[in-house]
Amino acid sequence: MMILAVPGFPGNQTSLNPVGPGASHIEFEFSLIFWITCAVYCIVLLGLVIAVARRRHSLETIPEPLATNEPTERLTRRSVTAAVAVTVVLLFIMLIGSFQTGRALGDMNQEDALPIEIYGHQWWWEVRYPNNEAYKIVETANEIHVPVGVPIRFSGTSRDVIHSFWAPNVSGKRDLLPGYKAEFVWQVDQPGRWRGQCAEYCGLQHAHMSFEIVAETKEQFAEWLSNQAKSSVQPSTPQATRGQQVFMTHACVLCHSIRGTSAGSRNGPDLTHLASRATIAAGTLPNTVGNLGGWILNAQSIKPGCRMPPNQLSGSELQDLLAYLETLK
Amino acid sequence: MITTKVATETQLTEEELRKALQLERIWQEPRGFVGWFKAVHHTTIGMRYVVTAFIFFLLAGLLAGAMRLQLAFPEAHFLSNDKYNQFFTMHGSTMMFLFAVPMMFEALSVYLVPLMVGTRNIAFPRLNAYSYYLYVFGGIMFYVAFLCNTGADRGWFAYVPLSGPDYGVGKRADFWAQLITFTEVSALAVAVEIIVTVFRLRAPGMSLNRIPIFVWGQVIVAFMVIFALPGVVLSSTMLLLDRTCGTQFFNPSVGGDVLLYQHLFWWFGHPEVYLIFIPGTAVVSTIVTTFSRRHIFGYLVLVLSLVSTGFIAFGLWVHHMFATGIPQIAESYFTGASMMIAIPTGVQIFCWIATMATGKVVLRTPMWWAIGFFFVFVMGGLTGMFLASVPTDLQVHDTYFVVAHFHYVLIGGAVFPLFGAIFYWFPKVTGRMLSEPLGQLSFWLFFIGFNVTFFPMHLVGLRGMPRRVYTYEPGMGWTLLNQIESSGYILLFLSVSILLWNVYRSLRRGRIAGPNPWHAGTLEWATTSPPPHYNFLHLPTVNGREALWDAAPNQPVVVGLSEDSRQILTTRSLDAEPDGREELPSPSIWPFLAALATTAAFIGSIFTPWGITIGSVPVAITMIGWFWPKKQAADRRRAREIWQND
């Protein structure tokens, strides 16, 4: 049935380049509706054009009240009835396709799925890998590593306003509502970095609230997870030690946590393994030293309205802090 | 005396001239500055609705231009995120609450329905004036707040908790919630007027099966208004209470529910779409009939499909909420309902095409707009299939695909018919024709500009661009498509400018239209253009679905109404047999004063919950003034009632 393909799109944030069973099922239904509606559009408007593009008439002819041509009327009545009947049949085809797809998506629920928790914040994503042993719990932000070919059971909610969790290459979106717990199963079959973005208007920085699903082999994933479960590395150079002091004595510590230190606040993203992430500020900037420095000094000029305040640090303090943060692999 | 004679001949006998002068004396609108605020005739108020709603359309269009400029380049800084959020909220709220419904329902129905059913004024003319002033005051309040940097910025839907007291700081969301109150009171008032006008004031002979489709459309919309608006009355009032009185309806941390808001809002919000495009389809039915030179094909089926659209429209609101995680059984039901609505809409489209195919099509500007409607609206309807099916909806919901979809539906279903309506009824309203070549030019510019602007939005949505983002990153593959969209705006801007120039020019130098330039069949063409304040010299009777086409050679007219007071004929709901005489109220300043008092109460309640309590006192005083009985009118009524009881 995949002859029904629509012209696909390249890209890592499009539903028409599916990399998981969820998006693939949906693409099938999409193609079905696409081809049916295309055909209907062409036929209906062709009918319209034929009806209109005949000889021209004048407004002067006043129609006779009842002088309609009975054979023509009968033929027209039959044509309209037939068109309505075809419409109903096509609607049922699309409806059944829709139910089948919904069922296929529902059937993905698997007991041995990997659990991951997602929490929406204004304007970033908190990611948690739960574990029965507390010291193995992993917390990170905006970058969701998953093993390829393994079903993932996401459960999530919002810490403030409504957000919507959506990575179109993998599957359809799901709203995270405060007061409700969303549970859904996704699976990625193709290694790569698949981008997602908040899809429910959530305020000033709705535009800059993206995340990445990093799909890698089971071995790579296991290695990543065990590294993330570790506490932060203790600073080994004098500069990094001074940087840690800067962190602990400035506003940073009020919102961020670094496991293995006394910084334990949960208002902002967990920074224990900050340097291992590819982007900062929910996908707004690549995670380079320069960007990080600019972000720390004045996040408001980069992402106006975000919760990160400007920080008045001297040049050496900033260098020390960056040196420390760079060690948090 | 026959009605068609009035339409085609301007020569009046001496007797008729006397009658015309007398009717004009009784029905004329007061003059002067204060007189302007006393006007109650439906053509006067209807024109004000048209002009006001069009001004709001232009304002919202300019806001859209600023947004298109911002989105033409990635990470642009033309508008800050705070400004952009205000702009898109103002754009959406203005288009929905201050343009689309007031224009398609209130303006068109207030002006046209009394003429089309053949009576002298709308039922409850003072209520009509009051509803207009409330609407315009609400709109002014909304824009004054916007100019003071207090423009609504939570989207036209204002979801909680983003719009709630914790995350929506300042007064922005309060102004939005009160705008809703203004427009809903106004729309409810007009709904009542239209229902009573259509069911009690029709010309004798206009039984239910002879009501023009346009009037059917508007009366169905009026019923939908009455059932749909309570949803948003509740949600916006509960929001305002949460914000100003500290109630916790929508606060999840103390047992409130954020989904409740969405259900209440979309209970109204989905039928809202049909409030906007059912009048549009009613206009298309009218234009298609006149320019196909035949009675509409399948009248009964068309009316029934309008009625069933009105019913089904209330059964599919949840398809706006599929992504919130609705149980699968409910999803199936709402998917089925959403797809089912395509059947009555399809029936209408097939009937129109059948009318054209079996008629004698005349291509004039109104007809071009109707044809444009087909190309655009059918596309919008078909892309709706992707939203009706839950799985595909989860991929396109809240992306630019949806933005494309609803602009195809709403611009296709409302603006194309509206512009057709402007060209169609301009001669009736002003007595002059619009320029045909300029009309064609603005049509083609609009048609091309529309598709250039909105078609690429489907693609950019499928490439993953969400809605309501003030900017986007380069390298997402969205830049070029956004630039194409923005360039289409220029064509739309040109087209509307040419339309305005056409109106301006034709008002002064347009060809004189005469009573019935299109040789159309409905009753509004049976009087002079523009219509006098008494609408018809001889109140008509009706002999068929197209009153003028089907008139008998000696079609009778209504006689026996007093010409010394504003007397009208009432008829029975089903068969439109005459059953009494009623006197309509005269012009009055009180509706305007009552609207001022109501406005003070509504705006006051933004700042303090006491606003309504204290504000109800002046409202009560003005209402007492409004309904203060006059002895002469009471005497006349008593005389009339004695006569009727005999």
Coordinates of N, CA and C in Angstrom, one line a residue, chain B residues 97 157 176-177 180-181 184 188 223-239 250 259-272 275 314 317:
Chain B
F97 N -13.7 38.3 16.3 CA -14.8 38.9 17.1 C -15.2 40.2 16.6
F157 N -7.6 32.5 21.8 CA -8.3 31.4 22.5 C -8.0 31.6 24.0
W176 N -9.1 41.3 26.9 CA -9.5 40.3 26.0 C -10.8 39.7 26.4
A177 N -10.9 39.3 27.7 CA -12.1 38.7 28.2 C -13.3 39.6 28.1
I180 N -14.8 39.9 24.7 CA -15.7 38.8 24.4 C -17.1 39.2 24.9
T181 N -17.1 39.7 26.1 CA -18.4 40.1 26.7 C -19.2 41.1 25.8
E184 N -20.3 39.3 22.6 CA -21.3 38.3 22.7 C -22.7 38.9 23.0
L188 N -25.8 38.3 20.5 CA -27.0 37.6 21.0 C -28.2 38.5 20.8
F223 N -29.8 31.1 15.5 CA -30.0 30.0 16.5 C -28.7 29.5 17.0
M224 N -27.7 29.3 16.1 CA -26.4 28.8 16.6 C -25.8 29.8 17.6
V225 N -25.9 31.1 17.3 CA -25.3 32.1 18.2 C -25.9 31.9 19.6
I226 N -27.2 31.7 19.6 CA -27.9 31.5 20.9 C -27.4 30.3 21.7
F227 N -27.1 29.2 20.9 CA -26.6 28.0 21.6 C -25.1 28.0 21.9
A228 N -24.4 28.6 21.0 CA -22.9 28.5 21.1 C -22.3 29.6 22.1
L229 N -22.8 30.8 22.1 CA -22.2 31.8 22.9 C -22.2 31.6 24.4
P230 N -23.2 30.9 24.9 CA -23.1 30.7 26.4 C -21.8 30.0 26.8
G231 N -21.2 29.1 25.9 CA -19.9 28.5 26.2 C -18.8 29.5 26.5
V232 N -18.7 30.4 25.6 CA -17.6 31.4 25.8 C -18.0 32.4 26.8
V233 N -19.3 32.7 27.0 CA -19.7 33.6 28.1 C -19.2 33.0 29.4
L234 N -19.4 31.7 29.6 CA -18.9 31.0 30.8 C -17.4 31.1 30.9
S235 N -16.7 30.6 29.9 CA -15.3 30.5 30.0 C -14.6 31.9 30.2
S236 N -15.1 32.9 29.5 CA -14.4 34.2 29.7 C -14.8 34.8 31.0
T237 N -16.0 34.6 31.5 CA -16.4 35.1 32.8 C -15.6 34.4 33.9
M238 N -15.5 33.1 33.8 CA -14.7 32.3 34.8 C -13.3 32.8 34.8
L239 N -12.7 33.0 33.6 CA -11.4 33.5 33.5 C -11.2 34.9 34.2
F250 N -9.7 27.4 37.3 CA -8.7 26.8 36.3 C -7.4 26.6 36.9
L259 N -8.4 21.8 31.4 CA -9.1 21.3 30.2 C -10.6 21.8 30.1
L260 N -11.1 22.1 31.3 CA -12.5 22.6 31.3 C -12.6 23.9 30.5
Y261 N -11.6 24.7 30.6 CA -11.6 26.0 29.8 C -11.7 25.6 28.3
Q262 N -10.9 24.7 27.9 CA -10.8 24.3 26.5 C -12.1 23.8 26.0
H263 N -12.8 22.9 26.8 CA -14.1 22.4 26.4 C -15.1 23.5 26.2
L264 N -15.1 24.4 27.2 CA -16.1 25.5 27.1 C -15.8 26.4 26.0
F265 N -14.5 26.7 25.8 CA -14.1 27.6 24.7 C -14.5 27.0 23.3
W266 N -14.1 25.7 23.1 CA -14.4 25.2 21.8 C -15.8 24.8 21.6
W267 N -16.6 24.6 22.6 CA -18.0 24.4 22.4 C -18.6 25.6 21.7
F268 N -18.0 26.8 22.0 CA -18.3 28.0 21.2 C -17.4 28.1 20.0
G269 N -16.1 27.8 20.1 CA -15.2 28.1 19.1 C -15.4 27.4 17.8
H270 N -15.8 26.1 17.9 CA -16.0 25.4 16.6 C -17.2 25.9 15.9
P271 N -18.4 26.0 16.6 CA -19.6 26.6 15.9 C -19.3 28.0 15.4
E272 N -18.4 28.7 16.0 CA -18.0 30.0 15.6 C -17.6 30.0 14.1
L275 N -20.6 30.0 12.2 CA -21.3 31.3 12.2 C -20.7 32.2 11.1
F314 N -22.1 21.5 16.5 CA -22.0 21.4 17.9 C -21.4 20.0 18.4
W317 N -16.4 19.8 18.6 CA -15.5 20.7 19.2 C -14.2 20.1 19.6

